[in-house]
mmCIF file of C-alpha atoms and ligand atoms in Angstrom:
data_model
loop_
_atom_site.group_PDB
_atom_site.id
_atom_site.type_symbol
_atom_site.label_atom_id
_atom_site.label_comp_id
_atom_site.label_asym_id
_atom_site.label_seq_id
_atom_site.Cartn_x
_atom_site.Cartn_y
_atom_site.Cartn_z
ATOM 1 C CA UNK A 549 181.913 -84.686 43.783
ATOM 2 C CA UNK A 550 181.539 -88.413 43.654
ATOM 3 C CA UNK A 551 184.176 -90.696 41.972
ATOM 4 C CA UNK A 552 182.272 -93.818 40.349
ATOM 5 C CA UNK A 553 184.597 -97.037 39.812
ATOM 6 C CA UNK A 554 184.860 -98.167 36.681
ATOM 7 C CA UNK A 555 183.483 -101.465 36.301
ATOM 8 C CA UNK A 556 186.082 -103.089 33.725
ATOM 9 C CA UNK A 557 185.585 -106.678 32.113
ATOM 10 C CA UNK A 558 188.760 -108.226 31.423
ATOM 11 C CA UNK A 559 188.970 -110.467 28.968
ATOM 12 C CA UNK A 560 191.211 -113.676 30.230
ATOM 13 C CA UNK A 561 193.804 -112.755 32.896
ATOM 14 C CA UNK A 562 195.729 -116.436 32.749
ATOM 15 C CA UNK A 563 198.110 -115.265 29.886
ATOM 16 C CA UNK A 564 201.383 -113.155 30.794
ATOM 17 C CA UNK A 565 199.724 -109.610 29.924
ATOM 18 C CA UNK A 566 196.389 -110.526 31.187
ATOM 19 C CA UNK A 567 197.723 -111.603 34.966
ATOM 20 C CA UNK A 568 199.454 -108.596 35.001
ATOM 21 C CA UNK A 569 196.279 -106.435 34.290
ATOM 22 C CA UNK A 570 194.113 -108.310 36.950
ATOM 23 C CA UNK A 571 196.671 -106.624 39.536
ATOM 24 C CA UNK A 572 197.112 -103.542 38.060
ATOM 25 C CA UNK A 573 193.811 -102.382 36.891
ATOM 26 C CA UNK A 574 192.451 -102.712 40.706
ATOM 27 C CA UNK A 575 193.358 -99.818 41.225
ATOM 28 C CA UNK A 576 191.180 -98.167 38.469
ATOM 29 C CA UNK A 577 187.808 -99.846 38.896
ATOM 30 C CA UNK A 578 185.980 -103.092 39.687
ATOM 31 C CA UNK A 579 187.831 -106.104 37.308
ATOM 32 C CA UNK A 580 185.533 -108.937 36.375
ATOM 33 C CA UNK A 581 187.327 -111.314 34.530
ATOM 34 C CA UNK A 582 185.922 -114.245 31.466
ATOM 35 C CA UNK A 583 188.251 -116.552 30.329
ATOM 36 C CA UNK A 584 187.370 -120.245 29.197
ATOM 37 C CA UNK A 585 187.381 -122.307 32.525
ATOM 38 C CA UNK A 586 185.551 -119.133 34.365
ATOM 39 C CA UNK A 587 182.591 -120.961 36.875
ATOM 40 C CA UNK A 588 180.123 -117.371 35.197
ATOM 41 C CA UNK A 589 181.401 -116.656 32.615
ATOM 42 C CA UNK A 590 183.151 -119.340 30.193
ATOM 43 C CA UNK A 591 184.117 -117.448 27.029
ATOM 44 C CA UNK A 592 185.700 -118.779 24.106
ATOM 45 C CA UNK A 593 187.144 -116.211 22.156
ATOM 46 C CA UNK A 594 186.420 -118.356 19.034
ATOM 47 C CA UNK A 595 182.672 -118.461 19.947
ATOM 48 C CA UNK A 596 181.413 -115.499 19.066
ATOM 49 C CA UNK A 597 177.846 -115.259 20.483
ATOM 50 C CA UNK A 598 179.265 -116.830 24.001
ATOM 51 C CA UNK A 599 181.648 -113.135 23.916
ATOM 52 C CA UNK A 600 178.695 -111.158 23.205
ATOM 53 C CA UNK A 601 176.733 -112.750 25.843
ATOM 54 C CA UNK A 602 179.275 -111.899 28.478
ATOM 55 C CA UNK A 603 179.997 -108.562 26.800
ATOM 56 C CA UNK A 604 175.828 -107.809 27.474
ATOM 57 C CA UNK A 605 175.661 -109.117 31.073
ATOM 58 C CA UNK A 606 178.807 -107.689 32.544
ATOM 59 C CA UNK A 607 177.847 -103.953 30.521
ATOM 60 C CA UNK A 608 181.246 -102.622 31.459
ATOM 61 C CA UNK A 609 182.645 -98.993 30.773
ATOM 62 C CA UNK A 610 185.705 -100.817 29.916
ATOM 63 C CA UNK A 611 186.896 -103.790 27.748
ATOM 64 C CA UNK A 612 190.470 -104.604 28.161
ATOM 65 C CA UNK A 613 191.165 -107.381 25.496
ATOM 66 C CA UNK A 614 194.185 -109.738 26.778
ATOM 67 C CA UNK A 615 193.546 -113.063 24.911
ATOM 68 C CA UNK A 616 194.927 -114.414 21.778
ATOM 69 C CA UNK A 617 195.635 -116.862 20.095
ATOM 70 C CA UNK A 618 199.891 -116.488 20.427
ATOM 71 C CA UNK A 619 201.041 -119.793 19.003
ATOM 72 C CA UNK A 620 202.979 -118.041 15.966
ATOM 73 C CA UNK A 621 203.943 -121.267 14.403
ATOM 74 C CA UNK A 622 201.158 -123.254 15.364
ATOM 75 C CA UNK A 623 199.147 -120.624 13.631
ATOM 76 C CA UNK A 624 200.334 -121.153 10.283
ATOM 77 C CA UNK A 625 198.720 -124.327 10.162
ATOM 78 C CA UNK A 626 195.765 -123.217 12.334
ATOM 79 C CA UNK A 627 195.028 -119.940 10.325
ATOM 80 C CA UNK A 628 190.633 -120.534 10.335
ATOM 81 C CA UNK A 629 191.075 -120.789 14.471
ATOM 82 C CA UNK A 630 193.444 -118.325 14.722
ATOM 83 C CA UNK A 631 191.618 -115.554 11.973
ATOM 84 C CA UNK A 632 188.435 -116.686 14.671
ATOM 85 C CA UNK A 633 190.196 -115.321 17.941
ATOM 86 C CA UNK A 634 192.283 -112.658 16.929
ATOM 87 C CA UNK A 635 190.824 -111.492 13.947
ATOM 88 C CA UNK A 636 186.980 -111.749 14.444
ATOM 89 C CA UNK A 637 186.793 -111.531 18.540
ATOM 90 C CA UNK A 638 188.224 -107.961 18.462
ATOM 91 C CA UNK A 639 185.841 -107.167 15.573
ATOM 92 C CA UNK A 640 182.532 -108.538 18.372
ATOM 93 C CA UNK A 641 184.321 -106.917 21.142
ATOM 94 C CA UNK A 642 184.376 -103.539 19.199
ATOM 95 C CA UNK A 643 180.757 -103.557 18.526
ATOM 96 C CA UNK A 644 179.592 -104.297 21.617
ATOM 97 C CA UNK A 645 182.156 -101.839 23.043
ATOM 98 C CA UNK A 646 180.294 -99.296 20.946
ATOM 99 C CA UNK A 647 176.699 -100.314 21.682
ATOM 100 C CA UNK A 648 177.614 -99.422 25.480
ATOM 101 C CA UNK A 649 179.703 -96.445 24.918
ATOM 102 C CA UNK A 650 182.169 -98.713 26.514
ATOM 103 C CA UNK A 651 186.887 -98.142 25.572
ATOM 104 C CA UNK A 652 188.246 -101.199 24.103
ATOM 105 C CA UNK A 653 191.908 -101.734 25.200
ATOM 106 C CA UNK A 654 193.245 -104.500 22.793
ATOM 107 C CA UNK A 655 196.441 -105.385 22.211
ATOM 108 C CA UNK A 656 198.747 -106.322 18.748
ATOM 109 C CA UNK A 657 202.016 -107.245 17.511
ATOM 110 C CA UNK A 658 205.347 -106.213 15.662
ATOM 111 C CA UNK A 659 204.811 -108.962 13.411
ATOM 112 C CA UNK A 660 201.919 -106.651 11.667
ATOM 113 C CA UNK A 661 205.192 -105.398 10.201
ATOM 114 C CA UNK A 662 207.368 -106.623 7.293
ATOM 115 C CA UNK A 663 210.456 -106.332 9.253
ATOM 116 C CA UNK A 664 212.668 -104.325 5.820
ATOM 117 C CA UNK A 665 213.042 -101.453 7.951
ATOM 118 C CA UNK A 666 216.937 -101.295 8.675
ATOM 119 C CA UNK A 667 217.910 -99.104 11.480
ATOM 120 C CA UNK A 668 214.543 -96.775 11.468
ATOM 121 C CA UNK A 669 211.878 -97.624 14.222
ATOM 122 C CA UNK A 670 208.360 -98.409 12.879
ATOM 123 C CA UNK A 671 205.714 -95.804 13.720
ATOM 124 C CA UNK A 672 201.888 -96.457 13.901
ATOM 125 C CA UNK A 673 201.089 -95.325 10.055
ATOM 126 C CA UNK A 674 203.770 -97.482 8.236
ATOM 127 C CA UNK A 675 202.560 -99.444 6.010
ATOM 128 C CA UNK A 676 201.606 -103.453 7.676
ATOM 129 C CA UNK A 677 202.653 -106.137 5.576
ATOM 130 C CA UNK A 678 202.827 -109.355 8.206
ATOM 131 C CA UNK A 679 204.687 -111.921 6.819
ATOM 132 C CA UNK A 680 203.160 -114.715 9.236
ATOM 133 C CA UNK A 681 199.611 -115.855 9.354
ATOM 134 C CA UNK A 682 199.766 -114.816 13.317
ATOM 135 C CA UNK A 683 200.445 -111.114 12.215
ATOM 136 C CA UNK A 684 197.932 -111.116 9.412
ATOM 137 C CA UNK A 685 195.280 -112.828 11.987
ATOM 138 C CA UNK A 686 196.799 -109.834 14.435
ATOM 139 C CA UNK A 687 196.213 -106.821 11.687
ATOM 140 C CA UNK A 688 192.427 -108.120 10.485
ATOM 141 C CA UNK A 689 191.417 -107.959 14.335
ATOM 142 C CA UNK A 690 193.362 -104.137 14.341
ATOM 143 C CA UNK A 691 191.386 -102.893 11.210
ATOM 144 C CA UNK A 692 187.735 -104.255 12.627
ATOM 145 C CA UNK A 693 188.396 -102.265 15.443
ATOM 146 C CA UNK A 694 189.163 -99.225 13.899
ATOM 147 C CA UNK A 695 186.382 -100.052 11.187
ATOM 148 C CA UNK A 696 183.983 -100.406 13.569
ATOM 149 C CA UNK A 697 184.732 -97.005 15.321
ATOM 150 C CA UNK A 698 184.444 -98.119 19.024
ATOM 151 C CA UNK A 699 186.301 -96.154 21.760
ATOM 152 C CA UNK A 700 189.347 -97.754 21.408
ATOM 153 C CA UNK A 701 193.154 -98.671 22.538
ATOM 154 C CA UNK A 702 195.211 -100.544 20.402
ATOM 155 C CA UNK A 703 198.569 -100.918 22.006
ATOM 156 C CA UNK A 704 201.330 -102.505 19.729
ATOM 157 C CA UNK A 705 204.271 -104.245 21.595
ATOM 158 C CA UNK A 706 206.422 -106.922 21.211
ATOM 159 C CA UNK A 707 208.788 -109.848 22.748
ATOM 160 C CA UNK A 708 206.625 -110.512 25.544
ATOM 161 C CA UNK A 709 208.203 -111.838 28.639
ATOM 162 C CA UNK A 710 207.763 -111.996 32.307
ATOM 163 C CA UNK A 711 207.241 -114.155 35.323
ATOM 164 C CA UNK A 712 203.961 -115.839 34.101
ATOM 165 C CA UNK A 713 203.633 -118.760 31.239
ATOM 166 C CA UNK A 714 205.452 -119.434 28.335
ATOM 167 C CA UNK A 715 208.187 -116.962 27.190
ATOM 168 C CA UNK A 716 211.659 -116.624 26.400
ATOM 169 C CA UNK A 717 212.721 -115.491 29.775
ATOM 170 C CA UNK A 718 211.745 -118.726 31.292
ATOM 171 C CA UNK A 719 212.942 -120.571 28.430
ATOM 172 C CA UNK A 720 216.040 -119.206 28.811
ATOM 173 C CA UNK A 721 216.464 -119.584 32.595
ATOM 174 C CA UNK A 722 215.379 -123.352 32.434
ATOM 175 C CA UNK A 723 218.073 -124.351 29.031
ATOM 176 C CA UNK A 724 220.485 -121.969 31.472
ATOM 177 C CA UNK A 725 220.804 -124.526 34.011
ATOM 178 C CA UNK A 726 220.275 -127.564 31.977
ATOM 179 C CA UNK A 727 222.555 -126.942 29.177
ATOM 180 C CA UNK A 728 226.216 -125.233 29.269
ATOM 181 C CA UNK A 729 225.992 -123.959 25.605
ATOM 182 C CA UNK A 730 223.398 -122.251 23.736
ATOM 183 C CA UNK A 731 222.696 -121.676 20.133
ATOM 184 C CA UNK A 732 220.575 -118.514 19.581
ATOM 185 C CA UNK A 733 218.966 -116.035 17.004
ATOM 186 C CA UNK A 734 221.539 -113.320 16.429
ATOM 187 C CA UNK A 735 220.156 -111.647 13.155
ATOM 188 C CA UNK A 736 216.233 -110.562 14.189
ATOM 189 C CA UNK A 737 216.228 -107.374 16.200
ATOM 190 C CA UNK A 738 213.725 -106.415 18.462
ATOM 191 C CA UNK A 739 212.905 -105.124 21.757
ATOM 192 C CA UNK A 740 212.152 -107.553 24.565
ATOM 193 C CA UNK A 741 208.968 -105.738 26.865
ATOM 194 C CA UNK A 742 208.378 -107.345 30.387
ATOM 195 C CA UNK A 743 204.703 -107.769 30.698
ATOM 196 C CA UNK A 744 204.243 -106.132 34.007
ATOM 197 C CA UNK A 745 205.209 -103.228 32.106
ATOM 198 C CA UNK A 746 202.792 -103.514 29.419
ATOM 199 C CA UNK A 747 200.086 -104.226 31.964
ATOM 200 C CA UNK A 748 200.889 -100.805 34.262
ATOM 201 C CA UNK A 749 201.485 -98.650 31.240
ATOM 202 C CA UNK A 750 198.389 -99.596 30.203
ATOM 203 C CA UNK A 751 196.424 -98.716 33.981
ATOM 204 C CA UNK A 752 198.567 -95.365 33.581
ATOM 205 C CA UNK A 753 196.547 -94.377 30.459
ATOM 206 C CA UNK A 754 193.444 -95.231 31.615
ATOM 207 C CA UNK A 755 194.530 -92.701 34.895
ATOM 208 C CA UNK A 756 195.049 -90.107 32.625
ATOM 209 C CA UNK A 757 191.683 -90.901 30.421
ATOM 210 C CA UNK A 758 189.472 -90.960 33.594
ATOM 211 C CA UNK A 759 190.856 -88.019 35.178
ATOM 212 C CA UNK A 760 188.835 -84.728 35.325
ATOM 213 C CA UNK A 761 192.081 -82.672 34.024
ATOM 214 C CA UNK A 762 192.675 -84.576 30.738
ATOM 215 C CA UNK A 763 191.357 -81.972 27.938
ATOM 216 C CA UNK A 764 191.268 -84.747 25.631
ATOM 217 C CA UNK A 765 188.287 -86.959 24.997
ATOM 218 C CA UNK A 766 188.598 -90.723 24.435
ATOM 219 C CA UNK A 767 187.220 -89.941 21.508
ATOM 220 C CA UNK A 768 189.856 -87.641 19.747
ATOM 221 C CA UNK A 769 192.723 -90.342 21.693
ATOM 222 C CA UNK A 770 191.466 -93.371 20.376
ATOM 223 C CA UNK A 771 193.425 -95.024 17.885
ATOM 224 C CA UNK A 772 196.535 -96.917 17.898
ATOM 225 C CA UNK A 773 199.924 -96.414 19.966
ATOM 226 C CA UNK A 774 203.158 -98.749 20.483
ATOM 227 C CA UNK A 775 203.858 -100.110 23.504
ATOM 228 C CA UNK A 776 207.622 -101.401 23.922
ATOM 229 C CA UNK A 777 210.531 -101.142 26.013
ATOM 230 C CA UNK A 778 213.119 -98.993 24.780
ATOM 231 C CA UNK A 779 216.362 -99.552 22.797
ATOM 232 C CA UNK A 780 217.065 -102.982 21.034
ATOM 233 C CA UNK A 781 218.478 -105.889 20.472
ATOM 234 C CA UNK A 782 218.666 -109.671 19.279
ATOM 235 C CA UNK A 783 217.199 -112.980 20.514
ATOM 236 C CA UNK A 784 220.660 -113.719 21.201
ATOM 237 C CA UNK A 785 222.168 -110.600 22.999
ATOM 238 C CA UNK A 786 218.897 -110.872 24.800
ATOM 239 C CA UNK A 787 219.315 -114.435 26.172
ATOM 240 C CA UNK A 788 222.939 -113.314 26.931
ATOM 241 C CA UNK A 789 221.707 -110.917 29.341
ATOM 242 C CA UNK A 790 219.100 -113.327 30.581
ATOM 243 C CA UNK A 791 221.506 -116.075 31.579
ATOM 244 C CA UNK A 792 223.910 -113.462 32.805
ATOM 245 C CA UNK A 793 222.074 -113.797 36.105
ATOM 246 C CA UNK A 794 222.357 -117.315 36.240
ATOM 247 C CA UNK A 795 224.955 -118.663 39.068
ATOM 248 C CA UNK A 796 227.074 -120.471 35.971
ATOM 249 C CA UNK A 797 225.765 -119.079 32.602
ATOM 250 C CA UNK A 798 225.936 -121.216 29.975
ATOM 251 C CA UNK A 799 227.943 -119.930 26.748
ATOM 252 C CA UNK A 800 225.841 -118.273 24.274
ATOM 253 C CA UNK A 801 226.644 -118.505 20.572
ATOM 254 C CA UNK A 802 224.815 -116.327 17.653
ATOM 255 C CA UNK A 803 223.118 -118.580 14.555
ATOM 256 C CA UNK A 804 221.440 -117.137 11.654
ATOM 257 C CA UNK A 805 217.810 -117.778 11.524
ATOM 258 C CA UNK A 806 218.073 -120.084 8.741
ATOM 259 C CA UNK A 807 219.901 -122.466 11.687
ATOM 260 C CA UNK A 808 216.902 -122.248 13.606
ATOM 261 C CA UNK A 809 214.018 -123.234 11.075
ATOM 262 C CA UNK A 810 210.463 -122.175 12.292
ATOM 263 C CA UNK A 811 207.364 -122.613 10.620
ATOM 264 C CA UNK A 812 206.111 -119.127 10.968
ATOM 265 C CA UNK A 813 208.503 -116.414 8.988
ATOM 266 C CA UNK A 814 209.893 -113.370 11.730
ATOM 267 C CA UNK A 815 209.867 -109.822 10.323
ATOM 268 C CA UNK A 816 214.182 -109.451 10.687
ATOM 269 C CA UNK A 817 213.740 -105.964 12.342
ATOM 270 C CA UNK A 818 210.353 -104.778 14.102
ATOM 271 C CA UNK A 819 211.611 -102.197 16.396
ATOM 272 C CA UNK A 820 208.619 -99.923 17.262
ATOM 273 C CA UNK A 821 208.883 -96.438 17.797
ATOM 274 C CA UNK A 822 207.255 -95.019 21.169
ATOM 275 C CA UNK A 823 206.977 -91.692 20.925
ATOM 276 C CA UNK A 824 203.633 -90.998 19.787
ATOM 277 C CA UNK A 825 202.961 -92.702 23.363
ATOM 278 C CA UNK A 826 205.237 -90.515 25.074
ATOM 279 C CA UNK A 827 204.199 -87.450 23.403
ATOM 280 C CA UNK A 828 200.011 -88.445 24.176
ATOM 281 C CA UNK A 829 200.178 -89.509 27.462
ATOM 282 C CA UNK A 830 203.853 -89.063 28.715
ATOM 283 C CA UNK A 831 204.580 -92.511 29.470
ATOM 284 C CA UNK A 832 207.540 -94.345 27.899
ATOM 285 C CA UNK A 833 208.896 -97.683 29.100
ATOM 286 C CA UNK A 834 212.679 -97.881 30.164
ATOM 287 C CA UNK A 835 215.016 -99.622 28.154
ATOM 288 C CA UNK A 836 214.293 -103.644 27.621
ATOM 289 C CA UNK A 837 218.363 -104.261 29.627
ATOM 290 C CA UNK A 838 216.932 -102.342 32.514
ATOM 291 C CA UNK A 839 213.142 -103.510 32.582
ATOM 292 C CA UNK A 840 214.995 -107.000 32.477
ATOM 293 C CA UNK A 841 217.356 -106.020 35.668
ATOM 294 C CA UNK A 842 214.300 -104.865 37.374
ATOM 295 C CA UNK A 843 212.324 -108.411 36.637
ATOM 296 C CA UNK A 844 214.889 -110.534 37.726
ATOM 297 C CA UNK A 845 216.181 -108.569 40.534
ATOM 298 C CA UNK A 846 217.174 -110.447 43.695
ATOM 299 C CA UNK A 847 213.155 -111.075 45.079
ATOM 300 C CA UNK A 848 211.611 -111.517 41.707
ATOM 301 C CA UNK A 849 214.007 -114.125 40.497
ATOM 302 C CA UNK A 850 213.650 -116.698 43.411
ATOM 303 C CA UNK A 851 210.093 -116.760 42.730
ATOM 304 C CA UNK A 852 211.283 -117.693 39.440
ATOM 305 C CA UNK A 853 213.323 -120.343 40.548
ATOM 306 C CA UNK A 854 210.623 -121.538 42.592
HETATM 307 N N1 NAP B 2303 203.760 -112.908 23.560
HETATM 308 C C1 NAP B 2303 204.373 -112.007 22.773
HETATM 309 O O1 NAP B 2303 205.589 -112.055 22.558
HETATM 310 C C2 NAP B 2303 203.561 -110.893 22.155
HETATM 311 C C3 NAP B 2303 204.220 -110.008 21.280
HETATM 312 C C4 NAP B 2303 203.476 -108.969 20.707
HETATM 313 C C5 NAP B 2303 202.137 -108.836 21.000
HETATM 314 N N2 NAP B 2303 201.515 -109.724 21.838
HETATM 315 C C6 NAP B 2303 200.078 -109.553 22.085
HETATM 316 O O2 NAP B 2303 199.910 -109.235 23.465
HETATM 317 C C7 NAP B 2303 198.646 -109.767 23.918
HETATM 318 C C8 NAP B 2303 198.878 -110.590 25.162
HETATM 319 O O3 NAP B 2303 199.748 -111.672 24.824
HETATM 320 P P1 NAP B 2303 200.360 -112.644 25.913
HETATM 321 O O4 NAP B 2303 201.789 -112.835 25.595
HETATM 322 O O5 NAP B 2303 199.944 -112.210 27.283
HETATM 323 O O6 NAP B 2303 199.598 -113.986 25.538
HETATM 324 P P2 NAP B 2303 199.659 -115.403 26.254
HETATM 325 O O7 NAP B 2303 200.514 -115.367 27.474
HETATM 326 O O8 NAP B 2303 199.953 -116.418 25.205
HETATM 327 O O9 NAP B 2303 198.152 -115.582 26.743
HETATM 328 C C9 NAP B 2303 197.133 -115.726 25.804
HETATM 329 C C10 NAP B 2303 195.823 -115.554 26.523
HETATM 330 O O10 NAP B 2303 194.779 -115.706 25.580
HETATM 331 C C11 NAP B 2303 193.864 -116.664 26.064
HETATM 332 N N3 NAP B 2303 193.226 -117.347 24.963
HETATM 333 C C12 NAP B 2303 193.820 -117.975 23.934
HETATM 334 N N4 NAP B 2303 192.870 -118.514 23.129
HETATM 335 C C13 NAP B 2303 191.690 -118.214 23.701
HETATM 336 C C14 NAP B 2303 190.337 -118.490 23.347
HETATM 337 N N5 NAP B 2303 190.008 -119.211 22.271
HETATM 338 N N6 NAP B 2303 189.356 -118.030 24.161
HETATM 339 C C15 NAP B 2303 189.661 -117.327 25.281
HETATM 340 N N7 NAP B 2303 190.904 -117.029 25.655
HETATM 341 C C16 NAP B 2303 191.903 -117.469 24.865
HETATM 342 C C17 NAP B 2303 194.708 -117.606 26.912
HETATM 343 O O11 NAP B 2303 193.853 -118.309 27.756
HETATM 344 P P3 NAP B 2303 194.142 -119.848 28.203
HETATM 345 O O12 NAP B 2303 194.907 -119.735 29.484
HETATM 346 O O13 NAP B 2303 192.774 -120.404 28.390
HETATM 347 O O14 NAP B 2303 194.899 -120.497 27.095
HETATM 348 C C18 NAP B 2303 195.607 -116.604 27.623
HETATM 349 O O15 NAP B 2303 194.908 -115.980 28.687
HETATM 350 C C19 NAP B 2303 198.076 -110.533 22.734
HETATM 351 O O16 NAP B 2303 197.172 -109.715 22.053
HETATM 352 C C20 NAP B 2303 199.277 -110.808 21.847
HETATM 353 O O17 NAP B 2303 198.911 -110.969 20.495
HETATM 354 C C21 NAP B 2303 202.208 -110.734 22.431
#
């Protein structure tokens, strides 16, 4: 029997989730990325006809979707752009995904979420109420997926860090060194998720959804799933732990979030539940303390440091 790679267009691989894919979905199929300085193909997420352009000439069996527009604040005075590129491109991406028979892997937020849980992880059908332009921009692109009816992947997850462009990690690790006291978050509860984690979950699924042996179709799996490390905790604990691993940690103290005034309003608790993952596929992401031992292990970190 012959094996046929998949030929998978990814859509911009210079963000943190998006580098990560390029490496891991190698192994799956042939990646051809677009992103906006690509010498092929330049896409602009906001211009709609340039994505379906690219969509048509690369006619891949797989889209995975790792652009956005992630400037949460920025976005609140920005909400036409942002509604354009998270909101809209999914929608384009979805109905060209369906016009080829093609799986849509796309990814969304915890801030699709209210945040007035207390205690009690969200699943995938509570009720989204985003309080922040970002996470209504987030859910419209969510629902014209699903409207549409493509093939599709939505994979929720939240506090994305890792070794690649702008996070809290490396925000952390540079105000580490240059400060010796730190004033931090202490009352919005989440779960930090290192990309790279995000990015091989994600390659694991699409294992299982190629492979002869899954009963399932992509058809009867399609539909949305959170993707998050385990366990939780606050910006602050969380840059505790970061610094931890500094040579002379800087002392960390918790503020409330009305100390720390941002334009865009953060759901207080957005804790996702991962179990309908685990139960699907099998695949469930280690705690966020360990995935964040793992990142900066002894290797990883001098790169960081670099
Ligand atoms: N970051 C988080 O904490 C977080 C939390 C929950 C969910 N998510 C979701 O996870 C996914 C990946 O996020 P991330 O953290 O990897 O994002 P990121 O590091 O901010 O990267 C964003 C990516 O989107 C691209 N992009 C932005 N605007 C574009 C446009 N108009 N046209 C084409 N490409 C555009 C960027 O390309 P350029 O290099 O050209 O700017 C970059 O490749 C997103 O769907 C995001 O909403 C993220």
């Amino acid at each position: 029997m012959t094996h046929q790679r998949k030929r998978i267009l990814l859509v911009s691989n210079t963000g943190q989730v998006g580098a990560e894919l390029w490496r891991s979905l190698q192994s799956l199929g042939d990646v051809i990325t677009v992103d906006r300085d690509h010498p092929t193909y330049p896409v602009d997420l906001a211009d709609h006809s340039q994505l379906r352009h690219a969509v048509r000439d690369v006619a891949p069996d797989i889209i995975v979707n790792a652009a956005a527009y992630t400037a949460v604040d920025n976005a609140e005075q920005d909400e036409a752009l942002a509604m354009a590129i998270n909101g809209t491109a999914p929608g384009i991406l979805a109905e060209e995904a369906k016009a080829l028979d093609a799986l849509l892997v796309h990814y969304s937020t915890d801030y699709v979420y209210n945040g007035k849980h207390v205690d009690k992880p969200y699943v995938e059908t509570d009720f989204c109420d985003p309080r922040s332009v970002y996470g209504k921009t987030k859910l419209a692109g969510d629902e014209a997926i699903q409207g549409i009816g493509c093939k599709h992947l939505i994979f929720r997850t939240s506090w994305v860090y890792g070794r690649y462009g702008n996070n809290f990690l490396l925000t952390m690790l540079r105000l580490g060194q240059e400060r010796s006291e730190l004033s931090i978050v202490a009352d919005q509860i989440g779960a930090p998720t290192w990309s790279r984690l995000i990015s091989d979950a994600t390659t694991q699924v699409l294992v299982q959804l190629q492979s002869a042996l899954c009963p399932h179709s992509i058809e009867d799996l399609s539909g949305i799933y959170h993707l998050t490390c385990g366990g939780q905790t606050s910006w602050c604990d969380f840059a505790k732990a970061i610094v931890s691993h500094l040579p002379n940690p800087p002392s960390v103290f918790p503020i409330r979030t009305e100390e720390y005034p941002a334009p865009a309003p953060r759901p207080a608790y957005s804790v996702l539940s991962n179990d309908k993952l685990a139960e699907t596929f099998g695949v469930r992401l280690p705690d966020w303390d360990v995935a964040l031992d793992v990142c900066l292990s002894r290797e990883q970190a001098k790169s960081i440091f670099r």
